[in-house]
Short mmCIF file of C-alpha atoms and ligand atoms in Angstrom, two decimals:
data_model
loop_
_atom_site.label_atom_id
_atom_site.label_comp_id
_atom_site.label_asym_id
_atom_site.label_seq_id
_atom_site.Cartn_x
_atom_site.Cartn_y
_atom_site.Cartn_z
CA MET A 416 -34.73 -12.37 -19.48
CA THR A 417 -31.64 -10.41 -18.47
CA ALA A 418 -30.07 -11.13 -15.12
CA GLY A 419 -30.98 -7.67 -13.84
CA ALA A 420 -34.60 -8.75 -13.47
CA ALA A 421 -36.08 -9.40 -10.06
CA GLY A 422 -36.03 -13.06 -9.13
CA PRO A 423 -39.56 -14.25 -8.52
CA ARG A 424 -42.36 -13.00 -10.74
CA VAL A 425 -44.28 -10.20 -9.07
CA ALA A 426 -47.80 -8.98 -9.76
CA PRO A 427 -47.89 -6.00 -12.12
CA TYR A 428 -49.40 -2.67 -11.09
CA ASP A 429 -51.91 -0.51 -12.89
CA VAL A 430 -49.66 1.73 -14.99
CA ALA A 431 -52.58 3.68 -16.45
CA ARG A 432 -53.70 4.65 -12.95
CA VAL A 433 -50.13 5.53 -11.98
CA ARG A 434 -49.81 7.77 -15.05
CA GLY A 435 -52.93 9.63 -13.94
CA GLU A 436 -51.09 10.61 -10.77
CA PHE A 437 -48.44 12.55 -12.74
CA PRO A 438 -50.12 15.78 -13.94
CA ILE A 439 -47.26 16.73 -16.28
CA LEU A 440 -47.72 13.57 -18.37
CA ALA A 441 -51.19 14.67 -19.46
CA GLN A 442 -49.90 17.46 -21.69
CA ARG A 443 -49.28 17.65 -25.41
CA VAL A 444 -45.95 18.65 -26.95
CA HIS A 445 -45.98 19.88 -30.56
CA GLY A 446 -49.58 18.70 -30.72
CA GLN A 447 -48.76 15.13 -29.65
CA PRO A 448 -49.33 13.47 -26.27
CA LEU A 449 -46.05 13.76 -24.36
CA VAL A 450 -43.85 10.67 -24.22
CA TYR A 451 -41.29 11.28 -21.48
CA LEU A 452 -38.21 9.10 -21.85
CA ASP A 453 -35.56 11.30 -20.22
CA ASN A 454 -35.92 9.85 -16.75
CA ALA A 455 -32.22 9.25 -16.20
CA ALA A 456 -31.83 13.06 -16.24
CA THR A 457 -34.77 13.67 -13.93
CA THR A 458 -38.09 12.00 -13.21
CA GLN A 459 -41.54 13.60 -13.15
CA LYS A 460 -43.36 14.17 -9.87
CA PRO A 461 -46.55 12.48 -8.67
CA ARG A 462 -49.33 14.53 -7.11
CA ALA A 463 -48.39 13.07 -3.69
CA VAL A 464 -45.04 14.89 -3.88
CA LEU A 465 -46.54 18.15 -5.15
CA ASP A 466 -49.16 18.00 -2.37
CA ALA A 467 -46.53 17.32 0.30
CA LEU A 468 -44.60 20.44 -0.76
CA ARG A 469 -47.71 22.59 -0.81
CA THR A 470 -49.04 21.25 2.51
CA TYR A 471 -45.71 21.88 4.18
CA TYR A 472 -45.63 25.53 3.09
CA GLU A 473 -49.32 26.04 3.84
CA THR A 474 -49.39 24.45 7.29
CA ALA A 475 -45.96 23.95 8.83
CA ASN A 476 -43.36 26.32 7.35
CA ALA A 477 -40.81 27.41 9.98
CA ASN A 478 -37.12 26.91 10.65
CA VAL A 479 -36.10 23.57 12.14
CA HIS A 480 -34.31 22.61 15.34
CA ARG A 481 -34.68 26.12 16.81
CA GLY A 482 -38.05 27.42 17.86
CA VAL A 483 -40.21 25.97 20.57
CA HIS A 484 -43.28 27.29 18.80
CA THR A 485 -45.77 24.94 17.20
CA LEU A 486 -44.86 25.56 13.57
CA SER A 487 -41.17 25.00 14.27
CA GLU A 488 -42.01 21.75 15.99
CA ARG A 489 -44.10 20.70 13.00
CA ALA A 490 -41.35 21.58 10.53
CA THR A 491 -38.76 19.73 12.62
CA ALA A 492 -41.01 16.68 12.88
CA GLY A 493 -41.51 16.70 9.10
CA PHE A 494 -37.82 17.10 8.38
CA GLU A 495 -36.66 14.45 10.86
CA GLY A 496 -39.52 12.19 9.78
CA ALA A 497 -38.17 12.48 6.25
CA ARG A 498 -34.77 11.34 7.49
CA GLN A 499 -36.41 8.26 9.01
CA THR A 500 -38.18 7.54 5.73
CA VAL A 501 -34.89 7.74 3.83
CA ALA A 502 -33.18 5.48 6.39
CA ARG A 503 -35.94 2.88 5.96
CA PHE A 504 -35.84 3.16 2.17
CA LEU A 505 -32.09 2.53 2.03
CA HIS A 506 -32.19 0.07 4.95
CA ALA A 507 -29.71 2.11 6.97
CA ALA A 508 -29.16 0.98 10.55
CA GLU A 509 -30.04 4.40 12.00
CA PRO A 510 -31.50 7.72 10.78
CA ARG A 511 -28.37 9.60 11.98
CA GLU A 512 -26.47 7.85 9.19
CA ILE A 513 -28.53 9.87 6.69
CA ILE A 514 -27.15 13.31 5.75
CA PHE A 515 -29.27 15.64 3.63
CA THR A 516 -27.29 17.27 0.84
CA ARG A 517 -28.20 19.30 -2.27
CA ASN A 518 -27.85 16.31 -4.60
CA ALA A 519 -25.72 13.24 -5.25
CA THR A 520 -22.87 15.42 -6.47
CA GLU A 521 -22.62 17.21 -3.14
CA GLY A 522 -22.58 13.87 -1.34
CA VAL A 523 -19.52 12.73 -3.30
CA ASN A 524 -17.76 16.06 -2.76
CA LEU A 525 -18.51 15.91 0.97
CA VAL A 526 -16.92 12.47 1.30
CA ALA A 527 -13.93 13.39 -0.89
CA GLN A 528 -13.20 16.57 1.08
CA THR A 529 -13.59 15.08 4.57
CA PHE A 530 -13.09 11.30 4.67
CA GLY A 531 -10.96 11.52 1.52
CA ARG A 532 -8.57 14.12 2.96
CA GLN A 533 -8.19 12.05 6.12
CA ARG A 534 -7.56 8.77 4.32
CA VAL A 535 -5.75 9.60 1.12
CA GLY A 536 -2.15 10.79 1.16
CA ALA A 537 0.79 11.06 -1.22
CA GLY A 538 1.31 7.87 -3.21
CA ASP A 539 -2.15 6.50 -2.34
CA GLU A 540 -4.74 5.58 -4.94
CA VAL A 541 -8.42 6.16 -5.52
CA LEU A 542 -10.14 3.73 -7.85
CA VAL A 543 -13.09 4.67 -10.08
CA THR A 544 -14.56 2.96 -13.13
CA ALA A 545 -14.62 3.97 -16.78
CA MET A 546 -18.41 4.28 -16.69
CA GLU A 547 -18.69 6.86 -13.90
CA HIS A 548 -20.74 10.03 -14.10
CA HIS A 549 -18.57 13.16 -13.93
CA SER A 550 -19.93 13.64 -10.39
CA ASN A 551 -18.10 10.50 -9.34
CA ILE A 552 -14.87 11.36 -11.16
CA VAL A 553 -14.06 15.04 -10.72
CA PRO A 554 -14.31 15.24 -6.89
CA TRP A 555 -11.83 12.33 -6.66
CA GLN A 556 -9.57 13.93 -9.24
CA MET A 557 -9.55 17.13 -7.17
CA LEU A 558 -8.74 15.14 -4.04
CA CYS A 559 -5.93 13.23 -5.75
CA GLU A 560 -4.43 16.44 -7.10
CA SER A 561 -4.30 18.08 -3.69
CA ALA A 562 -3.14 14.92 -1.88
CA GLY A 563 -0.53 13.84 -4.42
CA ALA A 564 -2.48 10.63 -4.94
CA ARG A 565 -3.27 8.74 -8.12
CA LEU A 566 -6.66 8.21 -9.72
CA ARG A 567 -6.92 4.78 -11.31
CA VAL A 568 -9.66 3.60 -13.63
CA VAL A 569 -11.18 0.15 -14.02
CA PRO A 570 -11.90 -0.38 -17.74
CA ILE A 571 -15.11 -1.72 -19.26
CA ASP A 572 -15.57 -4.25 -22.04
CA ASP A 573 -17.21 -3.80 -25.45
CA GLU A 574 -20.66 -4.49 -24.02
CA GLY A 575 -20.19 -1.90 -21.29
CA ALA A 576 -19.68 -4.36 -18.43
CA LEU A 577 -17.03 -3.72 -15.81
CA ARG A 578 -13.80 -5.70 -16.23
CA MET A 579 -13.80 -7.48 -12.86
CA ASP A 580 -10.45 -9.11 -13.65
CA GLU A 581 -8.95 -5.62 -14.05
CA LEU A 582 -10.65 -4.43 -10.87
CA ARG A 583 -9.05 -7.28 -8.92
CA ARG A 584 -5.70 -6.44 -10.47
CA LEU A 585 -5.93 -2.71 -9.74
CA ILE A 586 -7.01 -2.94 -6.10
CA GLY A 587 -4.00 -3.12 -3.84
CA PRO A 588 -2.52 -1.90 -0.58
CA ARG A 589 -2.34 1.67 -1.93
CA THR A 590 -6.05 1.76 -2.76
CA LYS A 591 -7.80 3.82 -0.09
CA ILE A 592 -11.17 4.49 -1.70
CA VAL A 593 -13.17 2.78 -4.43
CA ALA A 594 -15.95 4.89 -6.00
CA VAL A 595 -18.37 3.03 -8.23
CA SER A 596 -21.86 3.51 -9.63
CA GLN A 597 -24.42 0.80 -8.99
CA LEU A 598 -26.17 1.56 -12.28
CA SER A 599 -24.56 3.50 -15.13
CA ASN A 600 -26.59 6.43 -16.44
CA ALA A 601 -24.92 6.26 -19.85
CA LEU A 602 -25.01 2.49 -20.45
CA GLY A 603 -27.54 1.02 -18.03
CA THR A 604 -24.94 -1.45 -16.77
CA ILE A 605 -25.63 -2.84 -13.29
CA ASN A 606 -22.36 -3.32 -11.44
CA PRO A 607 -21.86 -6.15 -8.93
CA VAL A 608 -21.33 -3.68 -6.11
CA ALA A 609 -21.65 -6.21 -3.26
CA GLU A 610 -18.80 -8.22 -4.76
CA ILE A 611 -16.74 -5.07 -5.40
CA ILE A 612 -17.25 -3.95 -1.81
CA ALA A 613 -16.11 -7.33 -0.47
CA ILE A 614 -12.97 -7.20 -2.63
CA ALA A 615 -12.23 -3.60 -1.60
CA HIS A 616 -12.74 -4.27 2.09
CA GLU A 617 -10.40 -7.22 1.93
CA ALA A 618 -7.74 -4.83 0.63
CA GLY A 619 -8.54 -2.28 3.33
CA ALA A 620 -10.25 0.23 1.01
CA ALA A 621 -13.52 2.02 1.72
CA VAL A 622 -16.28 2.12 -0.92
CA LEU A 623 -18.60 4.90 -2.01
CA VAL A 624 -21.50 3.72 -4.15
CA ASP A 625 -23.08 6.20 -6.54
CA GLY A 626 -26.74 5.22 -6.36
CA ALA A 627 -28.13 8.22 -8.24
CA GLN A 628 -29.58 5.88 -10.90
CA ALA A 629 -29.95 2.64 -8.99
CA ALA A 630 -32.03 3.96 -6.09
CA TYR A 631 -35.17 4.52 -8.17
CA HIS A 632 -34.90 1.33 -10.21
CA MET A 633 -34.15 -1.41 -7.69
CA PRO A 634 -34.38 -2.15 -3.96
CA VAL A 635 -31.32 -0.86 -2.10
CA ASP A 636 -30.02 -2.24 1.19
CA VAL A 637 -26.90 -0.43 2.33
CA GLN A 638 -26.37 -2.82 5.23
CA ALA A 639 -26.55 -5.90 3.02
CA LEU A 640 -24.16 -4.23 0.55
CA ASP A 641 -21.92 -3.19 3.44
CA CYS A 642 -20.94 -0.03 1.56
CA ASP A 643 -19.20 2.71 3.51
CA PHE A 644 -21.05 5.50 1.72
CA TYR A 645 -24.02 5.68 -0.65
CA VAL A 646 -25.26 8.78 -2.47
CA CYS A 647 -28.51 9.46 -4.25
CA THR A 648 -30.46 12.46 -5.50
CA GLY A 649 -34.03 13.59 -4.80
CA HIS A 650 -35.04 14.71 -8.26
CA LYS A 651 -34.55 11.23 -9.72
CA LEU A 652 -36.40 9.63 -6.81
CA TYR A 653 -39.65 11.36 -7.93
CA GLY A 654 -38.90 14.17 -5.44
CA PRO A 655 -37.88 17.80 -5.93
CA THR A 656 -34.55 19.25 -7.06
CA GLY A 657 -32.10 20.67 -4.53
CA ILE A 658 -32.23 17.74 -2.12
CA GLY A 659 -29.96 14.71 -2.01
CA VAL A 660 -28.87 12.01 0.38
CA LEU A 661 -25.54 10.82 1.68
CA TYR A 662 -25.60 7.60 3.67
CA GLY A 663 -22.47 6.89 5.69
CA LYS A 664 -21.64 4.32 8.32
CA ALA A 665 -21.98 6.05 11.70
CA ALA A 666 -18.41 5.21 12.73
CA HIS A 667 -17.06 6.94 9.59
CA LEU A 668 -19.31 9.98 9.93
CA GLU A 669 -18.36 10.43 13.57
CA ALA A 670 -14.64 10.31 12.77
CA MET A 671 -14.89 12.71 9.82
CA PRO A 672 -14.29 16.47 10.14
CA PRO A 673 -17.16 18.80 9.16
CA TYR A 674 -17.54 19.75 5.50
CA GLN A 675 -18.92 23.27 5.92
CA GLY A 676 -19.12 25.54 8.95
CA GLY A 677 -22.16 27.49 10.08
CA GLY A 678 -25.34 27.30 12.07
CA ASP A 679 -26.78 23.98 13.25
CA MET A 680 -23.50 22.08 12.83
CA ILE A 681 -22.04 23.38 16.09
CA ALA A 682 -22.38 22.39 19.73
CA SER A 683 -20.89 25.65 21.03
CA VAL A 684 -19.07 28.61 19.50
CA THR A 685 -16.58 31.06 20.97
CA PHE A 686 -13.95 33.00 19.03
CA GLU A 687 -11.33 30.78 20.61
CA LYS A 688 -12.88 27.41 19.86
CA THR A 689 -15.93 25.85 18.31
CA THR A 690 -17.09 22.35 19.14
CA TYR A 691 -19.12 20.47 16.60
CA ASN A 692 -22.54 18.95 16.84
CA VAL A 693 -23.15 15.21 16.69
CA ILE A 694 -24.10 13.50 13.41
CA PRO A 695 -26.09 14.09 11.28
CA ALA A 696 -26.22 17.80 12.27
CA LYS A 697 -22.41 18.11 12.00
CA PHE A 698 -22.78 17.80 8.21
CA GLU A 699 -25.84 20.01 7.77
CA ALA A 700 -24.57 23.57 8.19
CA GLY A 701 -27.18 26.29 7.79
CA THR A 702 -30.91 26.06 7.19
CA PRO A 703 -31.52 22.83 5.29
CA ASN A 704 -33.90 22.21 2.41
CA ILE A 705 -36.80 21.35 4.71
CA ALA A 706 -39.50 21.26 2.06
CA GLY A 707 -37.17 19.33 -0.23
CA ALA A 708 -36.58 16.63 2.37
CA ILE A 709 -40.32 16.32 2.97
CA GLY A 710 -40.99 16.16 -0.77
CA LEU A 711 -38.27 13.55 -1.21
CA ALA A 712 -39.80 11.42 1.55
CA ALA A 713 -43.15 11.64 -0.26
CA GLY A 714 -41.45 10.39 -3.43
CA LEU A 715 -39.93 7.45 -1.55
CA ASP A 716 -43.28 6.64 0.05
CA TYR A 717 -44.85 6.73 -3.39
CA MET A 718 -42.39 4.17 -4.75
CA THR A 719 -42.64 2.02 -1.63
CA ALA A 720 -46.43 1.91 -1.93
CA ILE A 721 -46.10 0.49 -5.46
CA GLY A 722 -43.18 -1.73 -4.42
CA MET A 723 -39.59 -1.51 -5.64
CA ASP A 724 -39.67 -5.13 -6.79
CA ARG A 725 -42.75 -4.45 -8.91
CA ILE A 726 -41.23 -1.25 -10.34
CA GLN A 727 -38.07 -3.19 -11.19
CA ALA A 728 -40.01 -5.98 -12.89
CA HIS A 729 -42.12 -3.50 -14.89
CA GLU A 730 -39.09 -1.56 -16.10
CA GLN A 731 -37.18 -4.74 -16.90
CA GLU A 732 -40.01 -5.99 -19.06
CA LEU A 733 -40.08 -2.63 -20.86
CA LEU A 734 -36.31 -2.69 -21.32
CA GLU A 735 -36.53 -6.04 -23.05
CA TYR A 736 -39.43 -4.86 -25.21
CA GLY A 737 -37.53 -1.66 -26.08
CA THR A 738 -34.28 -3.47 -26.83
CA ALA A 739 -36.06 -5.68 -29.36
CA ALA A 740 -38.04 -2.80 -30.86
CA LEU A 741 -34.98 -0.59 -31.34
CA ALA A 742 -33.05 -3.45 -32.92
CA ALA A 743 -35.52 -3.30 -35.81
CA VAL A 744 -34.68 0.34 -36.62
CA PRO A 745 -32.34 0.41 -39.66
CA GLY A 746 -28.78 1.49 -38.85
CA LEU A 747 -29.38 1.67 -35.10
CA ARG A 748 -26.68 0.45 -32.74
CA LEU A 749 -27.20 0.10 -29.00
CA ILE A 750 -24.35 1.40 -26.83
CA GLY A 751 -24.35 -0.62 -23.63
CA THR A 752 -25.45 -4.24 -23.92
CA ALA A 753 -24.09 -5.68 -20.69
CA PRO A 754 -25.73 -8.91 -19.49
CA ARG A 755 -26.94 -7.15 -16.36
CA LYS A 756 -28.53 -3.84 -17.18
CA ALA A 757 -31.58 -1.73 -16.39
CA SER A 758 -33.75 1.08 -17.68
CA ILE A 759 -31.37 2.72 -20.18
CA LEU A 760 -31.43 2.48 -23.99
CA SER A 761 -28.46 4.42 -25.34
CA PHE A 762 -28.00 4.31 -29.11
CA VAL A 763 -26.56 5.84 -32.24
CA ILE A 764 -27.91 5.70 -35.79
CA ASP A 765 -25.59 5.47 -38.79
CA GLY A 766 -25.04 8.80 -40.48
CA ILE A 767 -27.26 10.85 -38.17
CA HIS A 768 -25.95 13.00 -35.34
CA PRO A 769 -27.60 12.19 -32.00
CA HIS A 770 -28.64 15.84 -31.58
CA ASP A 771 -30.60 15.64 -34.82
CA ILE A 772 -32.31 12.49 -33.57
CA GLY A 773 -33.32 14.28 -30.37
CA THR A 774 -34.66 17.31 -32.20
CA ILE A 775 -36.67 15.30 -34.68
CA VAL A 776 -38.30 12.98 -32.16
CA ASP A 777 -39.15 16.00 -29.98
CA ARG A 778 -41.33 17.24 -32.84
CA GLU A 779 -43.29 14.03 -32.42
CA GLY A 780 -43.72 14.77 -28.70
CA VAL A 781 -41.04 12.29 -27.61
CA ALA A 782 -38.50 13.51 -25.03
CA ILE A 783 -35.15 11.71 -25.04
CA ARG A 784 -31.67 12.84 -24.08
CA THR A 785 -28.84 13.42 -26.50
CA GLY A 786 -25.26 14.21 -25.60
CA HIS A 787 -22.47 12.75 -23.51
CA HIS A 788 -24.70 12.23 -20.44
CA CYS A 789 -22.03 13.65 -18.11
CA ALA A 790 -19.93 10.60 -18.92
CA GLN A 791 -17.46 11.75 -21.58
CA PRO A 792 -15.02 8.87 -20.88
CA VAL A 793 -17.80 6.43 -21.81
CA MET A 794 -18.33 8.18 -25.14
CA GLU A 795 -14.61 8.03 -25.80
CA ARG A 796 -14.52 4.31 -24.96
CA PHE A 797 -17.15 3.59 -27.60
CA GLY A 798 -15.74 6.05 -30.12
CA VAL A 799 -18.87 8.19 -30.38
CA PRO A 800 -19.21 11.94 -29.66
CA ALA A 801 -22.61 11.45 -28.09
CA THR A 802 -25.54 9.07 -27.98
CA ALA A 803 -29.30 9.36 -27.98
CA ARG A 804 -30.70 7.92 -24.78
CA ALA A 805 -34.18 6.75 -23.89
CA SER A 806 -34.49 6.04 -20.18
CA LEU A 807 -37.40 4.41 -18.42
CA ALA A 808 -39.34 5.08 -15.25
CA LEU A 809 -42.23 3.47 -13.42
CA TYR A 810 -44.90 5.27 -15.52
CA ASN A 811 -43.57 4.33 -18.97
CA THR A 812 -45.44 1.92 -21.21
CA ARG A 813 -45.02 -0.17 -24.34
CA GLU A 814 -46.94 2.57 -26.17
CA ASP A 815 -44.17 5.02 -25.18
CA ILE A 816 -41.60 2.71 -26.78
CA ASP A 817 -43.78 2.30 -29.87
CA ARG A 818 -44.05 6.08 -30.20
CA LEU A 819 -40.26 6.40 -29.88
CA VAL A 820 -39.68 3.77 -32.56
CA ALA A 821 -42.26 5.35 -34.87
CA SER A 822 -40.60 8.75 -34.44
CA LEU A 823 -37.19 7.20 -35.18
CA HIS A 824 -38.57 6.07 -38.51
CA THR A 825 -39.34 9.72 -39.30
CA VAL A 826 -35.65 10.44 -38.59
CA HIS A 827 -34.93 8.14 -41.50
CA GLU A 828 -37.46 9.89 -43.68
CA VAL A 829 -35.92 13.30 -42.93
CA PHE A 830 -32.35 12.14 -43.51
CA GLY A 831 -33.10 9.12 -45.70
C1 LIG B 862 -27.71 12.01 -12.14
C2 LIG B 862 -26.50 11.28 -11.71
C3 LIG B 862 -25.56 11.86 -10.86
C4 LIG B 862 -25.63 13.28 -10.40
O1 LIG B 862 -26.84 13.62 -9.78
P1 LIG B 862 -27.04 15.15 -9.35
O2 LIG B 862 -28.45 15.24 -8.95
O3 LIG B 862 -26.73 15.97 -10.58
O4 LIG B 862 -26.06 15.42 -8.28
C5 LIG B 862 -24.48 11.11 -10.46
N1 LIG B 862 -24.34 9.84 -10.87
C6 LIG B 862 -25.22 9.23 -11.69
C7 LIG B 862 -25.00 7.81 -12.08
C8 LIG B 862 -26.34 9.94 -12.14
O5 LIG B 862 -27.20 9.33 -12.95
#
């Protein structure tokens, strides 16, 4: 049992029934029943989400926060109701601490370009880790370049765990922001974010947690973590693309300048002076992704109905099963074996390029990811150009893993 597992044993759920609620999983690919193991890139959508999108457009579509007519009131109620659902899901203190964005990437950019510009000056430092997704590197790099600040990187060890000794050494009085993922998409490593946040706060630094992976694999409580910011993305939370979430502490959001100007984010406009709206509207310029927010809320409700602790336990059990099964494949090496990890099986096979692995298993109907997973520094750390990656979600089964392993044996036959 790895330490990432939920504490007490929880009752399993009916995975076969759950699978029946995802229409896309019923199809065949190259004549084989689809095995979808590319969940870290995006998850599939349950009927509840598809229905919520359709119902919104069929019964409530209108612009929000403007009209007094019935449809506009319905759309506004749906959109603001979605904000409440997100706030509950992340355990935020108040719905106004939830900003709807396009995705996790936009959330990081928003914080870097507003809070970051206010806080980070010449000679200051922003700290990231060596396992970050490009989304949680490049916006900070851009900020540091324009502010004359320095980007510093906490290294990882050979298993893919964060070097906490190095983190303690690197955090200092110049550190203004620490940006860290809760769960690495390339390695599956779970970082001790609560501990990192406590260390950072002691040094006077604010912390942004990249929860794009973590939020659909484990319960998240932003108040218990005490993070300053938390980002996640709708399309991995069983919701649609084009919608994301930025959580920020109200005091921060209120003190931050707007990110973009336009409709809805203003209190009043004249050519001489514009005053800005209160949060969250201040950060939501223009017509938002109303349907997306409603679809995202349906995805969160779907997970909540199953139970995040049960989802976590199911995926953890599968991870252990998959880790053992892959170990039996000749020449296979797992990349990312940290003691605390979740949901990700990244690997290479001696003498076979990861892209060839991906192509060959696809012919068997098995969808995995191959490439650098938007984490090129991780690939460099492990001295590989790319990995193959199988990533789990709440609807995956032992049969899915068995099919993956069987298809990996055909890789050996092709290249053997
Ligand atoms: C997917 C992912 C992102 C980026 O999500 P977008 O939806 O592309 O903005 C950032 N960080 C991690 C860890 C991810 O897995």
